XYZ file of C-alpha atoms in Angstrom:
579
model
C -3.632 -1.234 -1.690
C -1.496 -1.864 -4.515
C 1.424 0.662 -5.242
C 4.279 -0.390 -7.557
C 7.658 -0.539 -6.013
C 8.860 1.882 -8.529
C 6.380 4.506 -7.363
C 7.126 3.651 -3.691
C 10.972 4.079 -4.051
C 10.658 7.331 -6.127
C 8.547 8.856 -3.388
C 10.414 7.776 -0.445
C 13.649 8.722 -2.091
C 12.408 12.316 -2.725
C 11.033 12.693 0.766
C 14.299 11.171 2.411
C 12.235 8.776 4.284
C 14.477 5.781 3.866
C 17.862 5.533 2.808
C 18.997 4.133 -0.510
C 20.884 1.424 1.025
C 17.871 0.148 3.025
C 15.886 0.347 -0.017
C 18.264 -1.541 -2.057
C 18.474 -4.406 0.633
C 14.612 -4.493 0.756
C 14.281 -4.687 -2.997
C 16.614 -7.550 -3.021
C 14.761 -9.336 -0.121
C 11.490 -8.737 -1.803
C 12.521 -10.557 -5.061
C 13.599 -13.441 -2.975
C 10.870 -13.758 -0.707
C 7.752 -12.633 -2.774
C 6.926 -9.859 0.057
C 6.423 -6.324 -0.896
C 9.283 -3.795 -0.209
C 6.848 -1.821 2.081
C 6.285 -4.950 4.288
C 9.992 -5.546 4.449
C 10.967 -2.022 5.362
C 8.333 -2.064 8.058
C 9.699 -5.325 9.179
C 13.249 -3.914 9.605
C 12.192 -0.882 11.137
C 13.134 1.320 8.288
C 9.854 3.127 8.373
C 6.852 2.843 10.674
C 3.870 1.231 9.641
C 1.522 4.151 10.135
C 4.167 6.250 8.231
C 3.975 3.881 5.341
C 0.283 4.143 5.027
C 0.360 7.787 5.278
C 2.770 7.540 2.320
C 0.425 5.163 0.503
C -2.500 7.706 1.056
C -0.598 10.504 -0.426
C 0.579 8.429 -3.408
C -2.914 7.395 -4.216
C -4.859 10.391 -3.387
C -6.786 8.913 -0.757
C -7.655 11.394 2.358
C -5.680 10.557 5.390
C -7.263 11.063 8.857
C -6.028 11.007 12.391
C -8.819 10.136 14.771
C -6.849 10.196 18.121
C -8.218 12.599 20.542
C -11.334 12.825 18.110
C -14.534 12.546 20.221
C -17.058 10.670 17.735
C -20.792 11.002 18.280
C -21.981 7.448 19.543
C -24.801 7.471 16.962
C -22.358 7.702 14.499
C -19.940 5.399 15.656
C -22.731 2.755 16.382
C -23.469 2.831 12.662
C -20.821 0.037 12.490
C -21.481 -2.693 15.170
C -18.371 -3.083 17.451
C -17.408 -6.525 16.418
C -17.629 -5.578 12.694
C -15.270 -2.467 13.547
C -12.855 -4.648 15.390
C -12.466 -7.235 12.810
C -12.271 -5.257 9.986
C -10.451 -2.356 11.451
C -13.079 0.313 10.360
C -14.503 3.332 12.111
C -17.447 5.380 11.006
C -16.653 9.071 12.098
C -18.642 11.229 10.082
C -22.275 11.236 8.900
C -23.639 14.010 6.885
C -26.861 13.682 4.975
C -26.459 10.252 2.985
C -22.782 10.162 3.144
C -20.761 8.374 5.832
C -16.988 8.685 6.148
C -15.089 5.757 7.355
C -11.530 5.440 8.608
C -9.692 2.369 7.579
C -6.464 0.624 7.813
C -6.847 -0.820 4.243
C -9.161 1.010 1.843
C -8.986 -1.909 -0.476
C -11.151 -3.985 1.791
C -14.111 -3.792 -0.606
C -15.975 -6.564 1.415
C -16.119 -4.665 4.421
C -17.179 -1.233 2.536
C -20.008 -3.131 0.808
C -21.248 -4.877 4.064
C -21.496 -1.200 5.670
C -23.070 0.145 2.545
C -26.006 -2.447 2.639
C -26.273 -2.188 6.402
C -26.422 1.767 6.540
C -27.970 2.279 3.125
C -25.375 5.428 2.916
C -22.728 6.315 0.527
C -19.355 5.168 1.865
C -16.516 7.340 1.591
C -13.238 5.399 2.624
C -10.422 7.399 4.267
C -7.147 5.948 5.371
C -6.034 5.994 9.140
C -3.586 4.623 11.413
C -3.552 2.056 14.060
C -3.440 4.397 16.830
C -6.684 5.976 15.452
C -8.457 2.908 15.216
C -7.473 1.880 18.924
C -8.488 5.039 20.279
C -11.871 5.053 18.455
C -12.498 1.529 19.398
C -12.499 2.480 23.024
C -15.289 4.975 22.545
C -17.748 2.179 21.866
C -17.618 1.113 25.513
C -17.937 4.719 26.982
C -20.731 5.738 24.369
C -22.732 2.756 25.180
C -22.276 3.127 28.914
C -23.656 6.825 28.487
C -26.354 5.832 26.602
C -27.152 3.008 28.984
C -27.181 5.396 31.946
C -29.548 7.865 30.053
C -32.043 5.282 29.183
C -31.862 3.720 32.699
C -32.419 6.885 34.301
C -35.127 8.152 31.931
C -37.070 5.206 31.788
C -37.070 4.306 35.291
C -38.405 7.641 36.126
C -41.266 6.765 33.994
C -41.706 3.617 35.610
C -41.743 5.474 38.993
C -44.803 7.357 37.901
C -46.619 4.037 37.073
C -45.597 2.209 40.068
C -48.289 1.104 42.488
C -50.170 -2.192 43.238
C -49.840 -4.122 40.089
C -52.371 -6.804 39.388
C -51.609 -10.072 37.239
C -53.632 -8.512 34.456
C -51.227 -5.601 34.105
C -48.001 -7.517 33.947
C -48.211 -8.067 30.294
C -49.033 -4.547 29.465
C -46.006 -3.394 31.660
C -43.817 -5.969 29.671
C -44.828 -4.489 26.428
C -44.274 -1.096 27.623
C -41.990 1.271 26.143
C -39.796 1.805 29.316
C -39.697 -1.995 30.047
C -38.555 -2.741 26.412
C -35.926 -0.003 26.113
C -34.287 -0.914 29.718
C -34.147 -4.801 28.949
C -32.953 -4.043 25.137
C -30.089 -1.759 26.795
C -29.067 -4.286 29.241
C -28.747 -7.137 26.619
C -26.634 -4.902 24.344
C -24.480 -3.670 27.033
C -23.859 -7.323 28.156
C -23.036 -8.408 24.776
C -20.558 -5.625 24.277
C -18.917 -6.288 27.288
C -18.456 -10.003 26.249
C -20.376 -11.174 29.431
C -21.087 -14.767 29.550
C -24.137 -14.187 32.397
C -26.222 -11.418 33.420
C -27.667 -11.547 37.043
C -30.560 -9.558 37.870
C -30.979 -9.724 41.672
C -33.781 -8.156 43.857
C -32.473 -6.656 47.052
C -34.306 -5.101 49.873
C -34.194 -1.555 48.495
C -32.680 -1.804 45.175
C -32.386 -4.117 42.079
C -28.759 -5.202 41.456
C -27.499 -5.859 37.966
C -24.230 -7.967 37.574
C -22.151 -9.356 34.668
C -19.977 -12.350 34.738
C -16.984 -11.445 32.468
C -14.004 -13.775 31.978
C -15.690 -15.862 34.888
C -15.671 -13.255 37.444
C -18.812 -11.522 38.506
C -18.693 -7.773 38.630
C -21.358 -5.013 39.622
C -22.684 -3.391 36.627
C -25.256 -1.041 38.256
C -28.064 -0.642 40.604
C -31.928 0.215 39.606
C -34.732 1.404 41.623
C -36.595 -1.412 43.233
C -39.706 -0.335 41.423
C -38.434 -1.517 38.096
C -38.040 -4.939 38.862
C -41.595 -6.092 38.158
C -41.514 -4.595 34.582
C -38.009 -6.078 34.010
C -39.065 -9.164 35.028
C -42.212 -9.261 33.070
C -40.416 -8.236 29.961
C -37.945 -11.056 30.139
C -40.516 -13.537 31.057
C -42.316 -12.609 27.749
C -39.304 -12.838 25.652
C -38.438 -16.478 27.247
C -42.060 -17.453 26.898
C -42.545 -17.875 30.533
C -45.698 -17.712 32.752
C -46.195 -14.246 33.975
C -48.458 -15.090 36.824
C -46.202 -17.657 38.334
C -44.149 -16.359 40.998
C -43.690 -19.109 43.447
C -42.020 -21.639 41.118
C -38.704 -21.632 39.215
C -39.139 -21.348 35.393
C -36.796 -21.968 32.601
C -36.858 -20.413 29.123
C -34.731 -19.123 26.142
C -34.810 -16.301 23.311
C -32.625 -14.989 20.926
C -31.539 -11.251 20.193
C -28.994 -9.259 18.503
C -26.601 -7.775 21.117
C -23.548 -6.044 20.385
C -23.985 -6.661 16.650
C -23.967 -10.301 16.800
C -26.779 -12.799 17.431
C -26.951 -14.226 20.739
C -29.111 -17.032 22.463
C -30.042 -15.932 26.099
C -30.929 -19.018 28.257
C -33.053 -17.758 31.362
C -33.556 -18.815 34.583
C -36.091 -17.441 37.091
C -35.594 -18.252 40.754
C -38.044 -16.823 43.602
C -36.042 -15.292 46.427
C -37.052 -13.500 49.671
C -36.976 -10.075 47.935
C -38.483 -11.042 44.599
C -37.725 -13.293 41.412
C -34.042 -13.447 40.704
C -32.962 -13.836 36.907
C -29.853 -15.182 35.660
C -29.348 -15.123 31.798
C -26.480 -17.117 30.053
C -25.332 -15.586 26.756
C -24.812 -18.306 24.164
C -23.139 -16.884 20.908
C -24.945 -18.686 18.128
C -21.561 -20.099 16.462
C -18.571 -21.902 17.773
C -16.877 -22.141 14.169
C -13.142 -21.024 13.943
C -12.136 -22.648 17.257
C -9.394 -24.756 17.081
C -7.345 -26.968 19.606
C -4.620 -24.701 19.744
C -6.833 -21.776 20.250
C -8.587 -22.931 23.124
C -5.187 -24.072 24.789
C -4.170 -27.522 23.769
C -0.261 -27.897 22.875
C 2.516 -30.155 22.767
C 1.842 -33.832 23.858
C -1.616 -33.276 24.886
C -2.395 -31.741 21.396
C -0.923 -34.743 19.793
C -3.004 -37.034 21.886
C -5.952 -35.371 21.116
C -5.431 -35.592 17.280
C -4.636 -39.294 18.022
C -8.307 -39.881 19.583
C -9.985 -37.862 16.821
C -8.503 -40.134 14.025
C -10.155 -42.933 15.548
C -13.627 -44.138 14.197
C -14.871 -45.890 17.269
C -14.353 -45.506 21.191
C -15.132 -42.498 23.677
C -13.380 -39.158 24.451
C -14.523 -37.678 27.797
C -13.970 -34.094 29.182
C -14.285 -33.449 33.006
C -14.421 -30.610 35.160
C -16.868 -28.513 37.143
C -19.640 -26.299 35.821
C -18.028 -23.295 33.980
C -14.941 -25.111 33.067
C -15.465 -24.931 29.223
C -16.152 -28.487 28.722
C -19.022 -27.831 26.315
C -16.773 -25.422 24.234
C -14.116 -28.254 24.009
C -16.699 -30.783 22.758
C -17.985 -28.510 20.113
C -14.627 -27.448 18.973
C -13.982 -31.348 18.634
C -17.281 -31.546 16.696
C -16.478 -28.557 14.241
C -13.026 -30.083 13.464
C -14.266 -33.598 12.587
C -17.565 -32.436 11.127
C -16.928 -33.308 7.468
C -19.368 -34.185 4.556
C -18.698 -37.888 4.884
C -19.955 -38.418 8.501
C -23.171 -38.171 10.275
C -23.211 -36.429 13.511
C -25.951 -36.579 16.105
C -26.050 -34.923 19.693
C -28.298 -35.201 22.667
C -27.852 -32.032 24.739
C -29.256 -30.066 27.751
C -29.227 -27.407 26.462
C -28.230 -26.910 22.943
C -25.703 -24.151 23.598
C -24.468 -23.826 20.048
C -26.322 -24.307 16.722
C -23.850 -26.313 14.209
C -24.464 -26.754 10.418
C -24.887 -30.317 9.342
C -25.069 -31.674 13.038
C -28.475 -33.024 14.073
C -28.950 -31.537 17.683
C -31.662 -32.852 20.091
C -32.660 -31.319 23.171
C -33.635 -33.475 26.194
C -36.785 -32.771 27.988
C -36.956 -34.634 31.289
C -40.257 -33.220 31.990
C -41.929 -35.505 29.256
C -39.620 -38.553 29.889
C -36.971 -37.528 27.240
C -33.682 -37.950 29.020
C -30.116 -38.306 27.948
C -30.970 -42.055 28.215
C -33.897 -42.195 25.895
C -32.495 -39.699 23.386
C -29.112 -41.692 22.953
C -31.220 -44.887 22.474
C -32.969 -43.339 19.825
C -29.815 -41.928 18.155
C -28.093 -45.180 17.554
C -31.085 -46.116 15.252
C -30.267 -42.984 13.214
C -27.185 -44.453 11.389
C -24.897 -42.069 13.247
C -20.799 -42.093 12.861
C -20.253 -39.610 15.805
C -22.378 -39.119 18.805
C -22.041 -36.406 21.392
C -23.882 -36.841 24.632
C -24.121 -33.617 26.509
C -23.384 -35.179 30.002
C -23.077 -38.631 31.541
C -25.301 -38.377 34.710
C -26.419 -42.029 35.607
C -25.708 -45.708 35.124
C -28.137 -45.988 32.172
C -26.690 -43.145 30.100
C -23.110 -44.418 30.778
C -23.959 -48.043 29.637
C -25.550 -46.749 26.410
C -22.624 -44.745 25.715
C -20.294 -47.336 26.359
C -22.438 -49.677 24.169
C -22.593 -47.106 21.124
C -18.891 -46.937 21.366
C -18.407 -50.619 21.183
C -20.559 -51.134 18.187
C -18.887 -48.620 15.796
C -19.485 -44.981 16.936
C -17.257 -42.246 18.231
C -18.673 -40.988 21.295
C -17.962 -37.485 23.096
C -19.350 -36.804 26.449
C -18.834 -35.083 29.767
C -18.531 -35.875 33.335
C -18.732 -33.797 36.385
C -15.286 -34.899 38.264
C -12.452 -33.100 39.274
C -9.611 -34.805 37.309
C -9.054 -36.722 34.379
C -8.200 -39.903 36.257
C -11.256 -39.330 38.615
C -13.515 -39.986 35.488
C -12.353 -43.624 35.486
C -13.371 -44.097 39.176
C -16.534 -42.471 38.585
C -17.613 -44.543 35.851
C -16.695 -47.831 37.778
C -18.628 -46.578 40.656
C -21.776 -45.803 38.209
C -21.390 -49.986 37.543
C -19.577 -49.834 34.045
C -17.523 -53.019 33.667
C -13.768 -52.590 33.778
C -13.496 -54.748 30.798
C -15.840 -52.734 28.731
C -14.238 -49.262 29.761
C -10.706 -50.354 28.757
C -12.238 -51.425 25.472
C -13.844 -48.232 24.721
C -12.129 -45.143 26.586
C -9.578 -43.340 24.277
C -8.863 -40.416 26.094
C -9.999 -38.477 29.236
C -9.501 -34.486 29.470
C -9.580 -32.419 32.794
C -9.888 -28.894 32.425
C -10.431 -25.467 33.818
C -10.621 -21.830 32.613
C -8.222 -19.068 33.362
C -8.284 -15.512 32.578
C -5.755 -14.294 29.847
C -3.466 -11.579 30.317
C -3.414 -8.406 27.805
C -0.548 -7.718 25.906
C 0.725 -5.014 28.406
C 1.271 -7.527 31.346
C 4.703 -6.913 33.329
C 7.533 -9.625 33.719
C 8.849 -10.532 37.267
C 10.872 -13.236 38.781
C 9.645 -15.529 41.653
C 11.181 -15.236 44.869
C 12.686 -18.394 46.283
C 9.907 -18.899 48.894
C 7.218 -18.358 46.070
C 8.973 -20.839 44.008
C 8.715 -23.463 47.001
C 5.200 -22.654 47.471
C 4.626 -23.178 43.758
C 6.184 -26.514 43.638
C 3.826 -27.888 46.245
C 1.156 -27.754 43.458
C 3.559 -28.545 40.247
C 6.640 -30.567 39.233
C 8.943 -27.593 38.096
C 11.134 -30.141 36.221
C 8.106 -31.426 34.146
C 7.000 -27.993 33.250
C 10.665 -27.048 32.366
C 10.959 -30.178 30.197
C 7.952 -29.317 28.291
C 8.846 -25.496 27.856
C 12.204 -26.906 26.330
C 10.487 -29.384 24.144
C 8.009 -26.749 22.701
C 11.045 -24.471 22.564
C 9.278 -21.775 24.749
C 12.734 -21.304 26.654
C 16.459 -22.082 25.744
C 17.835 -25.629 26.378
C 20.122 -24.267 29.167
C 17.321 -22.465 31.025
C 16.771 -23.349 34.699
C 13.511 -23.580 36.649
C 14.728 -20.689 39.038
C 15.392 -18.157 36.073
C 12.361 -18.811 34.364
C 10.309 -15.386 33.991
C 6.457 -15.009 35.102
C 4.102 -12.222 34.396
C 1.527 -9.967 36.205
C -1.275 -7.912 35.028
C -1.070 -4.213 33.849
C -4.356 -2.514 33.808
C -5.489 0.031 31.094
C -8.410 2.098 30.360
C -9.894 -0.598 28.182
C -9.054 -3.677 30.557
C -8.772 -2.024 33.970
C -7.878 -5.558 35.552
C -5.311 -6.491 32.910
C -7.233 -9.488 31.642
C -9.203 -10.094 28.496
C -10.622 -13.511 27.755
C -10.037 -16.711 28.977
C -8.363 -20.107 28.024
C -8.107 -23.439 29.061
C -5.738 -25.330 31.143
C -5.779 -29.139 30.503
C -4.676 -32.511 31.587
C -4.947 -35.053 28.663
C -4.728 -38.863 29.847
C -4.685 -41.415 27.098
C -5.818 -44.943 28.060
C -2.533 -46.899 27.314
C -1.676 -50.272 27.777
C -0.430 -49.917 31.232
C -3.409 -47.519 32.371
C -5.768 -50.417 30.976
C -3.791 -52.743 33.257
C -4.584 -50.549 36.160
C -8.234 -50.105 35.560
C -8.691 -53.682 35.263
C -6.890 -54.006 38.727
C -9.329 -51.583 39.971
C -6.660 -49.032 40.985
C -7.357 -46.007 42.438
C -7.752 -42.691 40.642
C -4.436 -41.349 42.373
C -2.478 -44.530 40.984
C -3.817 -44.032 37.340
C -2.796 -40.270 37.595
C 0.726 -41.200 38.972
C 1.105 -43.768 36.010
C -0.137 -41.000 33.264
C 2.108 -38.385 34.653
C 5.011 -40.826 34.269
C 4.195 -41.271 30.576
C 4.278 -37.568 30.049
C 0.796 -36.127 31.039
C 1.191 -32.549 32.449
C -1.312 -32.011 35.380
C -3.712 -29.151 35.004
C -1.627 -27.163 37.485
C 1.590 -27.806 35.546
C -0.399 -26.897 32.164
C -1.162 -23.693 33.874
C 2.179 -22.738 34.803
C 3.493 -23.517 31.428
C 0.892 -20.852 30.276
C 1.906 -18.511 33.026
C 5.529 -18.915 31.934
C 4.515 -17.808 28.455
C 2.511 -14.528 29.722
C -0.633 -16.072 28.774
C -1.947 -15.954 32.344
C -0.631 -15.453 35.934
C 0.271 -17.992 38.691
C -2.598 -16.686 40.725
C -5.303 -17.364 38.142
C -3.931 -21.051 37.812
C -4.031 -21.408 41.711
C -7.507 -19.996 42.047
C -9.039 -22.279 39.423
C -7.485 -25.531 40.561
C -8.071 -24.750 44.057
C -12.005 -24.388 43.313
């Protein structure tokens, strides 16, 4: 929104909202910094941001609306998908005929207005609003969707109740394509997408069907459905994932794509026979990984510098390690996204392909027809690649091929299932990789876990002496404090016993006080001293000890570093490193 400083000064002076002195100081700073006077006044606290926005609305003649306490009909609210509303701070609050009124923080956001106009095919009437209105309106998405979900589930399971009875195999496809099954499954998928769930668990129990979502790494009960709904829901998901409807005794795997919560999501489906019926787990995979940076997923300081050094190399191997669900794939895809430039050819062999990346040649392994990581990698090196990503090194053959690819002029990225970065070296040696080949190719090894992130409403507290003593069994307080000082998180004179920590504070939107996850890492560079230890067949403990003496923070120490910053909690760090 452009308003000349002259108009703003005149209005603020007439309304006695800002003193002449404050305005003169802001005017002088604006000339020196290039910022607007309005931004400087807000930054100095001379006027509130929402108050300034109301002023802009008055001067420009744009209606201003406050939506705090306003109950917006869900069908109107949902005309703009929640991710779009959050990203652009725009709320649809009134729909009459072919007109849609939308509340915005910036009515000059023509791209957002045009997008919504094309999506809804309605005439868009922009209105200015304040941040509190946007925040309160966004909360209504969850409540509205939950209410809608409950209504759909109740109505459609009643319909299925009337249809229940002995179901033959010939009836399954008809049930899967029935209105009730389609609506229930579609609503479950939308709700999971809106909750930002990573997995949906559909578990048959003795008398009910339990639905659970994994959110930020923790499973939560979502709802229980009548047991008679299981057959139709299972059949519907099998049809979507292109599975056999008449197979109930063997596990099946499949995949399908859908739109949930306003974004395209791929669902990786696993069906497993259990005592009470077929259990279904669906992994939600967002189609794009773009926009992530090493900093945004949790790298910092010396570890970040070591990662950038390794990525600048054109040959060698970068490994990331950790258990299932530690975020290894996200780390590899982030690395690929950074080094994916027009002058390189990138090829991958994966199981499964979790994210689709532009300009990357991605290949899915198929062990059932003999197309394994080893056979895929053997073919990739004949495709003139500069960079190769191998989803996982599982055996000696894959390890040897990856090492040879790194030796012959390729940068190779891959994962290993080990508990620590140093443990990856011992694992590769156990697979039969020769030490001299390993030290010639391995550039850096990452150990990682995922911890839940605190919301902005977290509360500070100081550890007791007993808690500090307990904590120092896992971490070197001096190493953490040194890193905090190097990155200027705390003052140079700070002491370990006075460092603050934080605990969650729940809210209506985030009852547990957490939102999203971030990685904690240990980054082990293969230096000359580490190479000497590898050649001498040193243990993983000896390698880790040497790496820490050269400045590597352990995962626990990196976690405490983030806990001091209010990113996560000590309990979260100890939970994941103890798994």
